[in-house]
């Protein structure tokens, strides 16, 4: 059973990753609505989703770095799951928002 204090102290790292996902998704969405057509040398309409995939990848790697840096093994899987799930939801919402613009 996980101690209540261990769950509470993990929230700053989780929220940090969610913030990274929000900022990255906002940048990609802003560029998509601004008319950027070339994403990582991919000029197809699917390129914006590749950029959002990079945001999700950075969030996953950031999650592992932040949670390993905390040096608290208790609750590790729960904290990592919460971070990645939240980042996935943020990126999925951003993908739904940019879909009409990406499809042209």
XYZ file of N, CA, C and O in Angstrom:
416
model
N 0.847 -1.179 0.000
C 0.000 0.000 0.000
C 0.892 1.242 0.000
O 1.884 1.301 0.706
N 0.525 2.235 -0.790
C 1.313 3.447 -0.925
C 0.943 4.433 0.170
O -0.223 4.643 0.476
N 1.951 5.037 0.738
C 1.745 6.044 1.761
C 1.181 7.315 1.129
O 1.594 7.715 0.040
N 0.265 7.963 1.804
C -0.383 9.176 1.296
C 0.628 10.277 1.002
O 0.515 10.997 0.018
N 1.643 10.421 1.836
C 2.612 11.499 1.633
C 3.459 11.259 0.392
O 3.877 12.204 -0.261
N 3.717 10.002 0.046
C 4.514 9.728 -1.140
C 3.759 10.092 -2.406
O 4.340 10.514 -3.381
N 2.464 9.903 -2.415
C 1.662 10.284 -3.568
C 1.607 11.798 -3.703
O 1.714 12.331 -4.799
N 1.460 12.487 -2.596
C 1.381 13.944 -2.639
C 2.676 14.568 -3.119
O 2.662 15.546 -3.851
N 3.810 14.031 -2.705
C 5.073 14.643 -3.090
C 5.424 14.374 -4.546
O 6.322 14.999 -5.081
N 4.725 13.482 -5.214
C 4.981 13.211 -6.612
C 4.269 14.152 -7.558
O 4.592 14.203 -8.744
N 3.303 14.923 -7.068
C 2.512 15.793 -7.942
C 3.300 16.884 -8.642
O 3.012 17.189 -9.804
N 4.290 17.499 -8.032
C 5.025 18.540 -8.783
C 5.679 18.009 -10.058
O 5.647 18.681 -11.091
N 6.245 16.828 -10.004
C 6.855 16.238 -11.198
C 5.820 15.899 -12.253
O 6.049 16.065 -13.451
N 4.656 15.413 -11.810
C 3.580 15.076 -12.741
C 3.068 16.332 -13.436
O 2.924 16.374 -14.661
N 2.816 17.360 -12.656
C 2.293 18.618 -13.215
C 3.327 19.272 -14.126
O 2.969 19.874 -15.147
N 4.613 19.137 -13.804
C 5.659 19.672 -14.665
C 5.594 19.050 -16.055
O 5.669 19.759 -17.070
N 5.418 17.754 -16.126
C 5.338 17.072 -17.423
C 4.074 17.480 -18.162
O 4.094 17.676 -19.385
N 2.977 17.622 -17.458
C 1.749 18.085 -18.110
C 1.964 19.480 -18.686
O 1.487 19.785 -19.780
N 2.670 20.331 -17.955
C 2.945 21.687 -18.442
C 3.828 21.655 -19.685
O 3.615 22.426 -20.628
N 4.805 20.750 -19.704
C 5.652 20.594 -20.892
C 4.792 20.195 -22.092
O 4.954 20.726 -23.197
N 3.865 19.267 -21.877
C 2.985 18.833 -22.965
C 2.072 19.961 -23.428
O 1.846 20.119 -24.639
N 1.567 20.752 -22.508
C 0.685 21.875 -22.874
C 1.470 22.911 -23.681
O 1.000 23.378 -24.726
N 2.656 23.266 -23.214
C 3.450 24.281 -23.916
C 3.868 23.778 -25.300
O 3.740 24.499 -26.298
N 4.341 22.544 -25.375
C 4.743 21.983 -26.669
C 3.580 21.889 -27.635
O 3.707 22.231 -28.814
N 2.437 21.440 -27.139
C 1.247 21.339 -28.000
C 0.764 22.711 -28.438
O 0.324 22.881 -29.581
N 0.861 23.685 -27.544
C 0.444 25.048 -27.904
C 1.351 25.625 -28.981
O 0.882 26.307 -29.902
N 2.637 25.348 -28.890
C 3.567 25.836 -29.914
C 3.259 25.202 -31.261
O 3.187 25.886 -32.285
N 3.057 23.881 -31.266
C 2.744 23.194 -32.522
C 1.414 23.694 -33.091
O 1.299 23.960 -34.288
N 0.404 23.835 -32.245
C -0.899 24.320 -32.716
C -0.789 25.747 -33.237
O -1.378 26.087 -34.276
N -0.039 26.582 -32.543
C 0.144 27.954 -33.002
C 0.822 28.024 -34.356
O 0.428 28.811 -35.223
N 1.829 27.186 -34.546
C 2.500 27.155 -35.842
C 1.589 26.593 -36.930
O 1.624 27.047 -38.071
N 0.771 25.606 -36.566
C -0.160 25.033 -37.549
C -1.199 26.066 -37.974
O -1.504 26.198 -39.158
N -1.748 26.796 -37.009
C -2.732 27.819 -37.342
C -2.076 29.018 -38.022
O -2.744 29.772 -38.719
N -0.769 29.178 -37.811
C -0.031 30.258 -38.463
C 0.304 29.958 -39.911
O 0.827 30.810 -40.612
N 0.073 28.729 -40.358
C 0.273 28.395 -41.756
C 1.553 27.649 -42.067
O 1.918 27.530 -43.239
N 2.242 27.136 -41.069
C 3.461 26.372 -41.334
C 3.101 25.085 -42.066
O 2.227 24.342 -41.655
N 3.772 24.842 -43.186
C 3.457 23.670 -44.003
C 4.532 22.590 -43.958
O 4.288 21.458 -44.338
N 5.732 22.936 -43.520
C 6.853 21.994 -43.556
C 7.252 21.615 -42.132
O 7.804 22.424 -41.400
N 6.968 20.385 -41.761
C 7.264 19.891 -40.410
C 8.347 18.839 -40.509
O 8.117 17.745 -41.008
N 9.538 19.140 -40.022
C 10.652 18.182 -40.043
C 10.849 17.620 -41.452
O 10.958 16.418 -41.649
N 10.848 18.508 -42.426
C 11.012 18.173 -43.841
C 9.896 17.287 -44.380
O 10.063 16.579 -45.367
N 8.748 17.300 -43.726
C 7.568 16.577 -44.202
C 6.529 17.625 -44.569
O 5.944 18.253 -43.695
N 6.313 17.810 -45.866
C 5.377 18.847 -46.292
C 3.962 18.316 -46.513
O 3.103 19.036 -47.004
N 3.694 17.067 -46.116
C 2.329 16.548 -46.222
C 1.490 17.092 -45.064
O 2.019 17.621 -44.086
N 0.197 16.931 -45.170
C -0.689 17.440 -44.128
C -0.560 16.646 -42.838
O -1.006 17.095 -41.775
N 0.069 15.481 -42.873
C 0.261 14.682 -41.663
C 1.483 15.109 -40.851
O 1.699 14.619 -39.747
N 2.275 16.024 -41.375
C 3.481 16.458 -40.688
C 3.219 17.060 -39.328
O 4.013 16.895 -38.401
N 2.111 17.758 -39.169
C 1.790 18.369 -37.877
C 1.596 17.300 -36.807
O 1.956 17.502 -35.643
N 1.087 16.145 -37.200
C 0.901 15.075 -36.222
C 2.237 14.454 -35.831
O 2.401 13.977 -34.710
N 3.193 14.476 -36.727
C 4.551 14.054 -36.386
C 5.171 14.986 -35.358
O 5.864 14.546 -34.438
N 4.905 16.281 -35.514
C 5.413 17.255 -34.542
C 4.768 17.035 -33.180
O 5.435 17.138 -32.141
N 3.489 16.715 -33.172
C 2.833 16.404 -31.895
C 3.381 15.107 -31.301
O 3.459 14.960 -30.081
N 3.775 14.174 -32.160
C 4.414 12.956 -31.677
C 5.742 13.248 -30.991
O 6.103 12.603 -30.006
N 6.459 14.225 -31.510
C 7.712 14.639 -30.873
C 7.425 15.238 -29.500
O 8.155 14.986 -28.534
N 6.358 16.013 -29.388
C 5.970 16.576 -28.093
C 5.679 15.452 -27.104
O 6.119 15.504 -25.937
N 4.960 14.437 -27.544
C 4.655 13.311 -26.661
C 5.933 12.555 -26.286
O 6.105 12.155 -25.128
N 6.834 12.372 -27.231
C 8.096 11.681 -26.940
C 8.931 12.453 -25.919
O 9.508 11.859 -24.995
N 8.979 13.763 -26.063
C 9.705 14.587 -25.089
C 9.054 14.473 -23.714
O 9.753 14.404 -22.693
N 7.736 14.406 -23.684
C 7.030 14.258 -22.414
C 7.352 12.923 -21.751
O 7.544 12.857 -20.535
N 7.409 11.859 -22.530
C 7.727 10.541 -21.973
C 9.156 10.520 -21.440
O 9.402 10.050 -20.319
N 10.102 11.016 -22.224
C 11.484 11.043 -21.756
C 11.654 11.961 -20.548
O 12.398 11.650 -19.611
N 10.954 13.080 -20.565
C 10.981 13.983 -19.410
C 10.397 13.335 -18.165
O 10.908 13.518 -17.057
N 9.334 12.562 -18.353
C 8.737 11.842 -17.231
C 9.745 10.909 -16.590
O 9.900 10.893 -15.360
N 10.412 10.130 -17.405
C 11.395 9.189 -16.862
C 12.524 9.925 -16.159
O 12.961 9.518 -15.073
N 12.996 11.011 -16.739
C 14.080 11.771 -16.116
C 13.653 12.367 -14.777
O 14.370 12.259 -13.773
N 12.476 12.972 -14.750
C 11.999 13.616 -13.522
C 11.739 12.589 -12.430
O 12.130 12.780 -11.269
N 11.093 11.501 -12.772
C 10.756 10.510 -11.755
C 11.971 9.726 -11.279
O 12.046 9.350 -10.108
N 12.927 9.473 -12.153
C 14.159 8.821 -11.706
C 14.997 9.768 -10.857
O 15.663 9.342 -9.921
N 14.958 11.055 -11.169
C 15.701 12.038 -10.383
C 15.124 12.202 -8.984
O 15.834 12.619 -8.066
N 13.856 11.867 -8.806
C 13.252 11.998 -7.479
C 13.823 10.981 -6.493
O 13.745 11.180 -5.294
N 14.368 9.876 -7.011
C 15.012 8.834 -6.209
C 14.091 8.252 -5.145
O 14.519 7.912 -4.051
N 12.795 8.157 -5.492
C 11.816 7.536 -4.593
C 11.178 6.365 -5.327
O 10.343 6.567 -6.210
N 11.548 5.141 -4.991
C 11.002 3.993 -5.708
C 9.524 3.735 -5.410
O 8.804 3.238 -6.267
N 9.074 4.068 -4.227
C 7.674 3.807 -3.873
C 6.765 4.699 -4.707
O 6.925 5.918 -4.740
N 5.831 4.099 -5.416
C 4.874 4.842 -6.223
C 5.393 5.253 -7.587
O 4.738 6.037 -8.288
N 6.553 4.729 -7.997
C 7.161 5.119 -9.276
C 6.225 4.848 -10.446
O 6.003 5.720 -11.292
N 5.664 3.653 -10.503
C 4.814 3.282 -11.639
C 3.570 4.171 -11.690
O 3.157 4.618 -12.762
N 2.991 4.466 -10.553
C 1.814 5.338 -10.513
C 2.124 6.746 -10.975
O 1.356 7.354 -11.732
N 3.264 7.274 -10.527
C 3.645 8.634 -10.939
C 3.948 8.697 -12.430
O 3.527 9.631 -13.121
N 4.662 7.701 -12.941
C 4.980 7.669 -14.370
C 3.702 7.515 -15.190
O 3.515 8.189 -16.212
N 2.816 6.637 -14.741
C 1.552 6.436 -15.459
C 0.720 7.711 -15.498
O 0.162 8.063 -16.536
N 0.641 8.402 -14.373
C -0.138 9.648 -14.324
C 0.473 10.710 -15.229
O -0.247 11.431 -15.937
N 1.795 10.816 -15.234
C 2.462 11.808 -16.080
C 2.231 11.542 -17.559
O 1.860 12.439 -18.320
N 2.445 10.294 -17.966
C 2.314 9.958 -19.380
C 0.861 10.009 -19.828
O 0.560 10.494 -20.919
N -0.057 9.543 -18.990
C -1.481 9.595 -19.359
C -1.949 11.031 -19.529
O -2.669 11.355 -20.479
N -1.546 11.908 -18.625
C -1.922 13.317 -18.741
C -1.339 13.958 -19.979
O -2.022 14.715 -20.689
N -0.073 13.666 -20.268
C 0.563 14.212 -21.469
C -0.120 13.681 -22.724
O -0.323 14.421 -23.695
N -0.510 12.403 -22.708
C -1.206 11.824 -23.856
C -2.540 12.528 -24.095
O -2.892 12.832 -25.238
N -3.279 12.793 -23.035
C -4.570 13.484 -23.178
C -4.358 14.881 -23.750
O -5.098 15.316 -24.650
N -3.359 15.584 -23.265
C -3.079 16.938 -23.763
C -2.743 16.903 -25.254
O -3.283 17.690 -26.047
N -1.881 15.982 -25.658
C -1.487 15.890 -27.061
C -2.653 15.428 -27.932
O -2.832 15.905 -29.057
N -3.482 14.534 -27.414
C -4.657 14.078 -28.174
C -5.638 15.224 -28.399
O -6.200 15.360 -29.497
N -5.848 16.050 -27.399
C -6.731 17.210 -27.561
C -6.142 18.174 -28.579
O -6.859 18.699 -29.445
N -4.833 18.390 -28.519
C -4.184 19.269 -29.497
C -4.310 18.700 -30.909
O -4.541 19.450 -31.870
N -4.179 17.386 -31.040
C -4.335 16.758 -32.361
C -5.748 16.946 -32.890
O -5.939 17.187 -34.088
N -6.735 16.836 -32.023
C -8.121 17.050 -32.447
C -8.352 18.513 -32.852
O -9.108 18.784 -33.793
N -7.692 19.427 -32.179
C -7.848 20.848 -32.496
C -7.220 21.204 -33.833
O -7.788 21.960 -34.625
N -6.032 20.643 -34.121
C -5.348 20.991 -35.369
C -5.783 20.140 -36.554
O -5.385 20.445 -37.683
N -6.584 19.118 -36.340
C -6.991 18.238 -37.443
C -7.667 18.988 -38.588
O -7.315 18.752 -39.748
N -8.618 19.878 -38.314
C -9.237 20.585 -39.451
C -8.246 21.462 -40.225
O -8.324 21.572 -41.436
N -7.305 22.069 -39.510
C -6.312 22.916 -40.173
C -5.336 22.058 -40.967
O -4.951 22.398 -42.090
N -4.945 20.928 -40.391
C -3.978 20.051 -41.061
C -4.564 19.445 -42.339
O -3.871 19.324 -43.341
N -5.827 19.080 -42.281
C -6.471 18.471 -43.442
C -6.737 19.499 -44.551
O -6.949 19.135 -45.695
N -6.699 20.763 -44.170
C -6.828 21.829 -45.146
C -8.217 22.039 -45.576
O -8.674 22.397 -46.559
